[in-house]
Coordinates of C-alpha atoms in Angstrom, one line a residue:
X1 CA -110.5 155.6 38.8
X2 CA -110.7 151.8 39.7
X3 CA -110.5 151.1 35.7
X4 CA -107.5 153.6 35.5
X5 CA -105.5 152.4 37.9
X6 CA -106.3 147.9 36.9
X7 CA -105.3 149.2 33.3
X8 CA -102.2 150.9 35.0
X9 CA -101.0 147.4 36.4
X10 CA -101.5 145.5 33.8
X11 CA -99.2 147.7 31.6
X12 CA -96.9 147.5 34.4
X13 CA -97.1 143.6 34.5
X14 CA -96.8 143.3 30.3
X15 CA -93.7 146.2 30.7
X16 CA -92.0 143.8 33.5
X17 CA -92.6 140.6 30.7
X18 CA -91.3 143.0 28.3
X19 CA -88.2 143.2 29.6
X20 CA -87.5 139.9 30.3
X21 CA -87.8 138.5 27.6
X22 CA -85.4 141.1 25.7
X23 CA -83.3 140.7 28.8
X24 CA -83.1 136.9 27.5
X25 CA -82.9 137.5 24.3
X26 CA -80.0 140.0 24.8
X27 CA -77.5 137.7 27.1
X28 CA -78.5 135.1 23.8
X29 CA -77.2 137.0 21.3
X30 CA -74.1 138.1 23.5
X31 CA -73.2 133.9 23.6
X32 CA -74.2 133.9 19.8
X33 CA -71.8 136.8 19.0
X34 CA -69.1 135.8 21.2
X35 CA -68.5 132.4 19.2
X36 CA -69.6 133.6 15.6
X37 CA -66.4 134.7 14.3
X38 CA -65.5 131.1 15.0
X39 CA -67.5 129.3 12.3
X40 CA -66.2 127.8 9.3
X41 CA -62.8 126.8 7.8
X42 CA -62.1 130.8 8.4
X43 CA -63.0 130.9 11.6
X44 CA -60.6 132.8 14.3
X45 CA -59.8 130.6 17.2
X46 CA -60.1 131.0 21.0
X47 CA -57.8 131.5 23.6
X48 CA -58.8 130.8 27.4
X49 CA -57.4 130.8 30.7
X50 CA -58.6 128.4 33.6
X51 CA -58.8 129.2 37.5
X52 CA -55.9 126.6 37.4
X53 CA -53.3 128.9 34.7
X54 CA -54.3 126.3 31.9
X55 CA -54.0 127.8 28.6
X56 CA -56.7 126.5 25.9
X57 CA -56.8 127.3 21.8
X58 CA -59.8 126.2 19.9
X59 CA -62.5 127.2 17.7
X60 CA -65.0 123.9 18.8
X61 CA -67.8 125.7 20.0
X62 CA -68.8 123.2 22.7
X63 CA -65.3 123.6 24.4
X64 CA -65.5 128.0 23.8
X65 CA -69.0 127.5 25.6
X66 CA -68.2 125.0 28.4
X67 CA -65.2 127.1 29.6
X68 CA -67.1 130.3 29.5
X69 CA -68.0 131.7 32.2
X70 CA -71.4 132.6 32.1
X71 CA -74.0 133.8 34.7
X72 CA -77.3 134.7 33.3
X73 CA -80.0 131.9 33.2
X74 CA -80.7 132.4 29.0
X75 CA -76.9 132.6 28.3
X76 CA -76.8 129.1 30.7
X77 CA -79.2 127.7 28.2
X78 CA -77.4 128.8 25.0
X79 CA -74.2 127.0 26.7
X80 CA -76.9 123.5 27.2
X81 CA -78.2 123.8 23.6
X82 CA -73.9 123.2 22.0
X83 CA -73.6 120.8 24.7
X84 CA -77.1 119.4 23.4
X85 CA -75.6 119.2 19.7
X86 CA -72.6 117.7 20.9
X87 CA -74.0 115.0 22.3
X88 CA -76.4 114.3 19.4
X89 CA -74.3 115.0 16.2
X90 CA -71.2 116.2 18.1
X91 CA -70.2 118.2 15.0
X92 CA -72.1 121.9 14.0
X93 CA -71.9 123.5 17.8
X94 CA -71.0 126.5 16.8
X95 CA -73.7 126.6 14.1
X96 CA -76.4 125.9 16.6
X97 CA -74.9 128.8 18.5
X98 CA -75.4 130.8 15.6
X99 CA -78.6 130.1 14.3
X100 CA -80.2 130.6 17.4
X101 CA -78.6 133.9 17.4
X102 CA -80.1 134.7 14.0
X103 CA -83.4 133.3 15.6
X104 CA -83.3 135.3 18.5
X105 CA -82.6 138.6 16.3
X106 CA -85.8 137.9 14.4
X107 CA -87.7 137.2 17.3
X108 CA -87.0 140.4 18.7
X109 CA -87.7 141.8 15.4
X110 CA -91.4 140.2 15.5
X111 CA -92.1 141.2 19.4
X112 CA -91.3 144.8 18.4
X113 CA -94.0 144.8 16.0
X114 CA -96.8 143.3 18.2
X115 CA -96.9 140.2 17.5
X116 CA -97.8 137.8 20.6
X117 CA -94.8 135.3 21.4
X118 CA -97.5 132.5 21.0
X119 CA -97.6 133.2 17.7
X120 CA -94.2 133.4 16.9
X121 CA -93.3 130.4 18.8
X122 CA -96.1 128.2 17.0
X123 CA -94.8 129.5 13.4
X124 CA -91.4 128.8 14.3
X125 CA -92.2 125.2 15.5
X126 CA -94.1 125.2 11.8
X127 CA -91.8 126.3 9.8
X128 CA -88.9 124.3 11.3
X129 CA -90.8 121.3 10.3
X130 CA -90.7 121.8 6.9
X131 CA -87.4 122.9 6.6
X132 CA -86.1 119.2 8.0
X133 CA -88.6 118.2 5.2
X134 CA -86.7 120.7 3.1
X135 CA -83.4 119.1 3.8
X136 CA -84.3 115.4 3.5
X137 CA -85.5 116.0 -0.2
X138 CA -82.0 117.5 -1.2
X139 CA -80.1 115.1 1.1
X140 CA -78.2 112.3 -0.8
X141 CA -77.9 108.8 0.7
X142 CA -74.6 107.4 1.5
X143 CA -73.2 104.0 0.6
X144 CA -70.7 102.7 3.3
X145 CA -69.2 100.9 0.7
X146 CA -68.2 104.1 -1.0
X147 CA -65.5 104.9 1.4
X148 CA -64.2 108.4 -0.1
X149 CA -67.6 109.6 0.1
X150 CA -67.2 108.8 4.3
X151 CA -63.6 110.3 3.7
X152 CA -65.2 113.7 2.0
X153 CA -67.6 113.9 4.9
X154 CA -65.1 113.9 7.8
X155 CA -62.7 115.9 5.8
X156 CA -65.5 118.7 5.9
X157 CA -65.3 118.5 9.5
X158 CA -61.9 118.6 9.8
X159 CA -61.2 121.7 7.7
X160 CA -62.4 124.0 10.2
X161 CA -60.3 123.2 12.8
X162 CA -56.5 123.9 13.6
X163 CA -55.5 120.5 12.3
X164 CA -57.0 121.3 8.9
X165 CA -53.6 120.6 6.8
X166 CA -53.5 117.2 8.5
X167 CA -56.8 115.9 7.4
X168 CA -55.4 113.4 5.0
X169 CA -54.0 111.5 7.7
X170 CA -57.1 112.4 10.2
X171 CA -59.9 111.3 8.1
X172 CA -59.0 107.9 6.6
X173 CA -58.1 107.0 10.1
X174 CA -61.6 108.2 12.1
X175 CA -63.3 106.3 9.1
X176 CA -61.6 102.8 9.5
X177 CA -61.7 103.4 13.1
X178 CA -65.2 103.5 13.4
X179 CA -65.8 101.0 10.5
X180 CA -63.4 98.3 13.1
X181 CA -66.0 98.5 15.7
X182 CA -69.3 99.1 14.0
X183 CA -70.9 97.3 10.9
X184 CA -73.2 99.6 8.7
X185 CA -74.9 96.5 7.4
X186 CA -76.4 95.5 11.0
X187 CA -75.9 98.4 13.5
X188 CA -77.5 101.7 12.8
X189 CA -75.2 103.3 15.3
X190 CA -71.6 102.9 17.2
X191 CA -70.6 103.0 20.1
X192 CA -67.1 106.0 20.7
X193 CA -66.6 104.3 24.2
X194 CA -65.1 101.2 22.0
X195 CA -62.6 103.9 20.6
X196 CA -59.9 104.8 23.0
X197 CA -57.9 107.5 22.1
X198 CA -54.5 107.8 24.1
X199 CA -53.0 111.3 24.4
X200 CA -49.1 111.4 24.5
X201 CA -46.9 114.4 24.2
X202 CA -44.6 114.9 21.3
X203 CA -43.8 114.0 17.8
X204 CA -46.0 116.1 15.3
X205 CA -50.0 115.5 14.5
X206 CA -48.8 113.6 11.4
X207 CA -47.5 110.9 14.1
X208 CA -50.9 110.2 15.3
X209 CA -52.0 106.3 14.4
X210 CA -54.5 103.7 14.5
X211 CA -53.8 100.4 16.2
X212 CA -55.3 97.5 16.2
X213 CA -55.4 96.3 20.0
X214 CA -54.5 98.5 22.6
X215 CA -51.6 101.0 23.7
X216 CA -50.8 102.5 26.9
X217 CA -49.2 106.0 27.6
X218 CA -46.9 104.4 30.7
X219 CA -44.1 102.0 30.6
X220 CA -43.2 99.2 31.5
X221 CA -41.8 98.5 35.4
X222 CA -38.6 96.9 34.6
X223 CA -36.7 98.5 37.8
X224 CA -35.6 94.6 38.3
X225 CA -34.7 94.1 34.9
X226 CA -37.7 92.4 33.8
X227 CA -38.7 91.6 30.0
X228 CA -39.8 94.8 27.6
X229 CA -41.2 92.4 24.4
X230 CA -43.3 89.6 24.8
X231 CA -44.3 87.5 21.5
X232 CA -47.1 84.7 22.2
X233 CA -48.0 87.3 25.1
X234 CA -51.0 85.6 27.6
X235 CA -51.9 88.6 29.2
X236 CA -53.9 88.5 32.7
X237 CA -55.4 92.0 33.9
X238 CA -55.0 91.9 38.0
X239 CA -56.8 94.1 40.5
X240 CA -55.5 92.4 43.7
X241 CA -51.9 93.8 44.9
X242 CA -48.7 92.0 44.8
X243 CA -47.5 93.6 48.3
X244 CA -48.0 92.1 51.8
X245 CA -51.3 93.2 53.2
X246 CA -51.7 96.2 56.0
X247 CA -52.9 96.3 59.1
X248 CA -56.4 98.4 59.7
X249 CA -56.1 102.1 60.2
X250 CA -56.2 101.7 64.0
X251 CA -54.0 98.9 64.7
X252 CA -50.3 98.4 64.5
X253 CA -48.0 96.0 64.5
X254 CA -45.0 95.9 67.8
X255 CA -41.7 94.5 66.8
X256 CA -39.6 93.7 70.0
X257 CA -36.5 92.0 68.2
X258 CA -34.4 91.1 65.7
X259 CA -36.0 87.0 65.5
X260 CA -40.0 88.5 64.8
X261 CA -38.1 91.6 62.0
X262 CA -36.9 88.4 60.2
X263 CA -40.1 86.4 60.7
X264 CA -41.9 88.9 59.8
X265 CA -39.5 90.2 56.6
X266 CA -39.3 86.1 55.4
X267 CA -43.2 85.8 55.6
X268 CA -44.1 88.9 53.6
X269 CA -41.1 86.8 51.1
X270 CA -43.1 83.9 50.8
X271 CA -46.4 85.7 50.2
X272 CA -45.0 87.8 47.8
X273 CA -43.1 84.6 46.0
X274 CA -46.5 82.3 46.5
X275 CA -48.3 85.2 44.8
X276 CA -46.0 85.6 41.7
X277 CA -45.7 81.1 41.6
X278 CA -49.7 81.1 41.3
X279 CA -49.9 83.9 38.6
X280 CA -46.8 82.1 36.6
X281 CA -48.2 78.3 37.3
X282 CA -51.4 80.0 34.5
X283 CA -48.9 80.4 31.9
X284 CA -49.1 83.9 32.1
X285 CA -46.3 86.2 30.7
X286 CA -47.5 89.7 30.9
X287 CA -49.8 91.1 34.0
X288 CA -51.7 94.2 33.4
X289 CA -51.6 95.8 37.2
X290 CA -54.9 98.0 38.3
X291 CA -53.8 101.1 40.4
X292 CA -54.7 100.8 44.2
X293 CA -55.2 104.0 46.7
X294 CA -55.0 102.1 50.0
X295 CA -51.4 100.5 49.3
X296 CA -48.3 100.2 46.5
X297 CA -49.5 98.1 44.1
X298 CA -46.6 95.9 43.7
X299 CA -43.3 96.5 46.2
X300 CA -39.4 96.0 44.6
X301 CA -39.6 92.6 46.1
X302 CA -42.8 91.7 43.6
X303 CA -40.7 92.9 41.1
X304 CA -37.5 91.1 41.4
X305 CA -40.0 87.8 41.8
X306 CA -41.8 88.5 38.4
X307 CA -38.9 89.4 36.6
X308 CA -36.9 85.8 38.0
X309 CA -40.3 84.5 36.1
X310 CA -39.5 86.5 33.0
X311 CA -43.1 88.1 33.4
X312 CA -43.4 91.6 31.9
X313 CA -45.5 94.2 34.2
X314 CA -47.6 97.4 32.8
X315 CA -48.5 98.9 35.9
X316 CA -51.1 101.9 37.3
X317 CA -53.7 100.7 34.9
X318 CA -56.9 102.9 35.9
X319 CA -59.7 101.6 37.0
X320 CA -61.9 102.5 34.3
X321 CA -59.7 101.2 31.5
X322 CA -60.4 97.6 32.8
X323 CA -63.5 97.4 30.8
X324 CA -62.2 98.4 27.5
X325 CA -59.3 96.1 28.0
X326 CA -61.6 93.1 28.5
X327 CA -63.2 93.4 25.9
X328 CA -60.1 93.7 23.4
X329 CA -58.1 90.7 24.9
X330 CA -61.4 88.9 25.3
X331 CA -60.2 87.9 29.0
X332 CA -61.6 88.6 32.7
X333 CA -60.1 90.5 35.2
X334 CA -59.1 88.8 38.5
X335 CA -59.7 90.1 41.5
X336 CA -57.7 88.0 43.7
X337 CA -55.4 85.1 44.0
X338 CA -57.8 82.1 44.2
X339 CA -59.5 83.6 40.9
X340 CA -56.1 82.6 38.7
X341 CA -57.1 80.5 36.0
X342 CA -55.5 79.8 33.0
X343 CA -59.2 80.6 31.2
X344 CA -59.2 83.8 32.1
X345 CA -56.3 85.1 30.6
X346 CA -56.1 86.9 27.3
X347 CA -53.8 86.5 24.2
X348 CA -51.7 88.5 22.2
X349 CA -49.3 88.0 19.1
X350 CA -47.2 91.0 20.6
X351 CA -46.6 93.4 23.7
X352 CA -44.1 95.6 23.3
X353 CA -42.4 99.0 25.0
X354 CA -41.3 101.1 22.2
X355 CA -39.3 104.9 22.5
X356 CA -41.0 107.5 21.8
X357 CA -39.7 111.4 22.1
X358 CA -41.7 112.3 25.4
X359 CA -40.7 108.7 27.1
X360 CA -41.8 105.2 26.3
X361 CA -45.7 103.7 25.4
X362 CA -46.3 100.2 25.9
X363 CA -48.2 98.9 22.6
X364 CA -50.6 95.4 22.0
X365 CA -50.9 94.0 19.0
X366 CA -52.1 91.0 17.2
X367 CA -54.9 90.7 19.1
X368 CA -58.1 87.8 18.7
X369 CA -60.5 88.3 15.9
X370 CA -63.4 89.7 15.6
X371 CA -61.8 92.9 18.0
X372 CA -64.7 95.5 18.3
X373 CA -62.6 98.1 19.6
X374 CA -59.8 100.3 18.7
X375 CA -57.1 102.5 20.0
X376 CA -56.0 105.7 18.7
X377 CA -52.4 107.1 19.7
X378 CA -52.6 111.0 19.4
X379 CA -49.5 112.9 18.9
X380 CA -49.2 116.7 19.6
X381 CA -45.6 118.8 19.2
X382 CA -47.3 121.2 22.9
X383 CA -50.0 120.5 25.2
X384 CA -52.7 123.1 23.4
X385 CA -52.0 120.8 20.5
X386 CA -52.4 117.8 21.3
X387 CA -55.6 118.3 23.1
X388 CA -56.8 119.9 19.9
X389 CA -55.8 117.2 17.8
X390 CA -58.0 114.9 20.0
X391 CA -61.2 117.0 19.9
X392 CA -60.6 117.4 16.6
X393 CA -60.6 113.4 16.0
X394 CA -63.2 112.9 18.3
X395 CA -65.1 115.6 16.1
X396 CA -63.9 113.4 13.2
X397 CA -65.4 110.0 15.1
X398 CA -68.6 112.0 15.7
X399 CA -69.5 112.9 12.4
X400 CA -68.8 108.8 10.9
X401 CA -71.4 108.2 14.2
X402 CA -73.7 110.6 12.7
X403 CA -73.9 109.1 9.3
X404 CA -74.8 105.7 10.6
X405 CA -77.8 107.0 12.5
X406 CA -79.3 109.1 9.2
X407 CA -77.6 107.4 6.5
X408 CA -77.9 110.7 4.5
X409 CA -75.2 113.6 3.3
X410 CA -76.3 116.8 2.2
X411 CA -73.6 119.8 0.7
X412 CA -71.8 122.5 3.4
X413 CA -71.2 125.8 2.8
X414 CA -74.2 127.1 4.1
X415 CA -76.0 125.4 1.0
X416 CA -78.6 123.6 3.0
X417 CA -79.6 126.9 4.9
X418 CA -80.2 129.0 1.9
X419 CA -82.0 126.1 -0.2
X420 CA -84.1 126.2 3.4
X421 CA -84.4 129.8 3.8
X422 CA -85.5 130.4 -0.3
X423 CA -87.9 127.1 0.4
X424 CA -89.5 128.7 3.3
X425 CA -90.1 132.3 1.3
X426 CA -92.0 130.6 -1.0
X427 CA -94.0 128.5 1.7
X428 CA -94.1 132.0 3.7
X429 CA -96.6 133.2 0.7
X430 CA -99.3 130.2 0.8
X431 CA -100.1 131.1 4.8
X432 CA -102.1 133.4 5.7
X433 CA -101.8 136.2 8.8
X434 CA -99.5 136.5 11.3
X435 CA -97.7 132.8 10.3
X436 CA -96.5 134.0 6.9
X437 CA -95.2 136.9 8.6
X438 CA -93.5 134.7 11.5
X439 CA -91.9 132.0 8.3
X440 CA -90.7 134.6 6.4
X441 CA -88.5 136.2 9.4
X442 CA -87.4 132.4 10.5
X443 CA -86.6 132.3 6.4
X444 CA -84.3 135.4 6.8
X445 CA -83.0 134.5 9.8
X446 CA -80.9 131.5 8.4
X447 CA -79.3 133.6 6.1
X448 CA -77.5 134.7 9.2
X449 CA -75.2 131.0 8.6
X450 CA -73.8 132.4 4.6
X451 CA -72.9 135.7 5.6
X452 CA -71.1 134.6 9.0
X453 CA -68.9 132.2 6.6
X454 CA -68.2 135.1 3.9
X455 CA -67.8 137.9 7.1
X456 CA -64.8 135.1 8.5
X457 CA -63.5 134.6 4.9
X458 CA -63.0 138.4 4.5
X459 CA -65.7 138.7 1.8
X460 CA -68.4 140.7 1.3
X461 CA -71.8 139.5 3.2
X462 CA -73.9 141.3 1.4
X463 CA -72.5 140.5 -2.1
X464 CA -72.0 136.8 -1.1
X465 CA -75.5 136.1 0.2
X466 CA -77.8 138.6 -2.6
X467 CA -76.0 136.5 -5.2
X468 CA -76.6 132.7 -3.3
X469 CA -80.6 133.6 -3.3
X470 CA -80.5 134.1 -7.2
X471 CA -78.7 131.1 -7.5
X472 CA -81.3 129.4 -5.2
X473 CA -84.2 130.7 -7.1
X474 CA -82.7 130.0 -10.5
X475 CA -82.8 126.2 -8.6
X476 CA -79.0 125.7 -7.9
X477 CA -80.3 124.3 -4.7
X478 CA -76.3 122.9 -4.0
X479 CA -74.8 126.5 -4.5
X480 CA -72.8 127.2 -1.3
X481 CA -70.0 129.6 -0.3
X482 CA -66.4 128.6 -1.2
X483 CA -64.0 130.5 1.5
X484 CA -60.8 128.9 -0.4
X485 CA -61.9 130.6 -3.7
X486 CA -64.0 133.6 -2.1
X487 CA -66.8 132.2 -4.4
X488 CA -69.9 130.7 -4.9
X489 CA -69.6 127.1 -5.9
X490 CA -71.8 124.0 -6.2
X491 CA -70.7 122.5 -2.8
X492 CA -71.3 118.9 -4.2
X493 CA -68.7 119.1 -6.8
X494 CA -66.2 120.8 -4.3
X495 CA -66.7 117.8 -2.3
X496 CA -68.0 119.6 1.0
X497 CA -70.6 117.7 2.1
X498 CA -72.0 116.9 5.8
X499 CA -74.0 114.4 7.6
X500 CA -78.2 115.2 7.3
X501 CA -78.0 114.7 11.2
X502 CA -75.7 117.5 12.1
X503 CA -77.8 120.2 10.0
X504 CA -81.1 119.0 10.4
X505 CA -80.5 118.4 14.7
X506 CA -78.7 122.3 15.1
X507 CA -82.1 123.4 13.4
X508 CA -84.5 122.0 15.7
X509 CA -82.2 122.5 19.1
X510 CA -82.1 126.0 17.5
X511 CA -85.4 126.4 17.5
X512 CA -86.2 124.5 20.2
X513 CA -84.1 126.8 22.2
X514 CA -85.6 129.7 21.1
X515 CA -89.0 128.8 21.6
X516 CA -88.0 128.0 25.2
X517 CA -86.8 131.6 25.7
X518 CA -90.1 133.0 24.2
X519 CA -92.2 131.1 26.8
X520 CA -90.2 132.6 29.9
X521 CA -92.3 136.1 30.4
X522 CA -91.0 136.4 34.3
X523 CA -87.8 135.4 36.4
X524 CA -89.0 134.8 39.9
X525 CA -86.2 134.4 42.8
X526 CA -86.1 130.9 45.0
X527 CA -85.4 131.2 48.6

């Protein structure tokens, strides 16, 4: 009876595992199928609605995922492994999406049969390093010196997003953006915070430029008819106010009469003029004003002084732009009066308000050599497309970044993952036991990547992805799927090649992922 009923719980307790982990495994799949249909250059995009009324249209999986709204712990996790990918490559998010999806299916697969997760998750890990192997013996290196090969490489990026027609313009322009702050031949990886890409309404995506210095999205303050070009600019970035100073919260000032109004009016004059007479005694012609919370920045008085000095003004400069200024005009900011010195301040050949369609942009040129940073205007004709055109560029940006860390291309289309998956067969067959069984699932489960791209392109999955493995055993190991052509192609010769980094990292957060979920066999609440 006593034997009866300990056998009774345990099947209880392996039932209640059971179920967990397919409960996992399902709310996986769910975040796997709801970005699928967004992969590749015939991927459907997105639309999606914030608590606020915003309207968003993409097909980046990292931005589908972040805005989703998503409650169960696995699905959480899914949402961590794009934003994982992101951050590493910050191109193939929605692949990583996907072939942990595929993943997931064959684990499910391999629990049904009665194999222990253990298992699986210890062939997985094993198979997964021999398809990065895989991968780095059909991965070509990349020559920085060879800039349409870098071109290619972004281009491939670019094509799967909503500013696909305009990645002529787009790719040159992440490439020598990236090139300006970062040298192949000494750094083996760049820095995006010394690329600042400005956002401003209107014009079309084809509008969208490079510059060489910096450029602001506000104009100038010339309310007292103050200068709008400035050639030979010395250019000093203040964070102190050019206003008269406040009292404390709790105090306040008592005016009685007319005599202590004027006193008072002629003193906050002089303070303001002594102010604008120490900033102008450093040769300075154009200020750079930080924002301030606690008062006005600069009053109309202010104003009228600096334009009397023929000193131009780009005001509400935010805080954390102050860096990424310095380090393009090669100047220091001042915090207050006492700290003007005519060291300090930075040069310029040109600074200059220019008209745009949607208002004015302030633009610096000329600026001293060697300048390790860059500015990127983006143009957008709405809202929804001009912040796609700058996740698209920063997409762009990403995948340049990618190729200085693993200075390796390999072919798109889905080419790697089938040369992998037909690898792994073969390598399936010198194991022994449950492993071979566990590396020949993982094997299929890639193939999950070539039919996704044909299902999107409106081709046949099953044709498509039969007639990639005979290409792959006959040892086309660059065959791929062409969605322009609704063929197979050699992906090399179509020029559709990507960075090793982005296909080899989904792969391993992939699996990493999966293995994760494997391991969880309860859920247990936390008071």
């Amino acid at each position: 009876m006593g034997e009866r009923e300990g056998g009774t719980q345990f099947d209880a307790g392996k039932r209640q595992q059971d179920d967990v982990r397919s409960s996992n495994i399902m709310a996986g799949k769910a975040i796997s199928d709801a970005v699928r249909t967004s992969l590749g250059p015939r991927g459907m995009d997105k639309m999606m609605e914030t608590q606020s009324g915003e309207v968003i249209i993409t097909n980046d999986g990292a931005t589908i995922l972040r805005h989703m709204s998503v409650s169960h712990p696995a699905a959480k996790m899914m949402v961590e492994l794009s934003k994982s990918q992101d951050i590493e490559a910050g191109d193939g998010t929605t692949s990583v999406v996907v072939l942990a999806g595929g993943l997931l299916n064959a684990v499910q697969t391999l629990l049904t049969r009665g194999l222990h997760p253990n298992q699986i998750s210890d062939a997985f890990q094993l198979a997964n390093t021999k398809a990065d192997e895989i991968m780095r013996n059909m991965a070509i290196p990349v020559d920085f010196a060879d800039k349409d090969t870098l071109i290619k490489c972004t281009t491939t990026s670019l094509c799967s997003k909503v500013v696909s027609q305009n990645s002529s313009l787009l790719a040159p322009l992440a490439v020598d953006a990236v090139l300006s702050i970062a040298d192949p031949a000494t750094e083996s990886n760049a820095d995006l915070n010394n690329i600042k890409v400005v956002q401003k309404l209107g014009g079309t995506v084809d509008d969208t430029e490079l510059i060489q210095g910096l450029v602001f999205s506000q104009k100038v303050s010339k309310a007292a008819g103050g200068p709008i070009r400035m050639t030979n600019a010395k250019i000093a970035v203040i964070q102190f106010c050019l206003s008269p100073p406040k009292t404390d919260i709790e105090n306040s000032v008592v005016i009685s009469d007319y005599q202590q109004m004027d006193r008072l009016l002629k003193e906050e004059r002089n303070y303001i003029a002594d102010l604008c007479k120490k900033i102008a005694k450093t040769g300075c012609n154009v200020i750079l004003l930080q924002k301030s919370i606690l008062r006005d920045a600069i009053t109309d008085l202010g104003l009228h002084f600096l334009s009397k000095l023929k000193i131009m003004l780009v005001r509400d400069v935010e805080r954390d732009q102050i860096e990424f200024i310095c380090k393009t005009l090669n100047c220091t900011p001042i915090a207050s009066a006492d700290a003007l010195r005519p060291e300090k301040l930075g040069k310029a050949d040109m600074v200059e308000e220019l008209s745009t369609s949607d208002g004015k942009i302030v633009k610096i040129t000329g600026v001293p050599k060697p300048c390790k940073t860059a500015s990127i205007l983006c143009r957008g004709s709405n809202k929804m497309m001009l912040e796609e055109n700058e996740r698209s560029i920063h997409d762009a940006l990403c995948v340049v970044r990618s190729l200085f860390k693993q200075r390796f291309l390999i072919p798109g289309g889905s080419a790697p993952e089938m040369e992998v998956s037909h690898r792994l067969m073969e390598y399936a067959k010198t194991l022994s036991g449950a492993d071979s069984f566990c590396v020949r699932a993982y094997a299929e489960a890639l193939e999950i990547v070539p039919a996704t791209l044909a299902e999107n392109a409106g081709l046949n999955p099953i044709s498509i992805v039969t007639e990639l493995r005979q290409k792959h055993a006959r040892g086309e190991q660059y065959a791929g799927v062409n969605v322009r052509k609704g063929t197979i192609s050699n992906m090399n010769e179509e020029n559709v090649v990507q960075p090793l980094l982005v296909s080899s990292s989904a792969l391993s957060l992939a699996t990493e992922c999966v293995r994760m979920l494997l391991k969880i066999d309860g859920v247990l609440p936390v008071h």
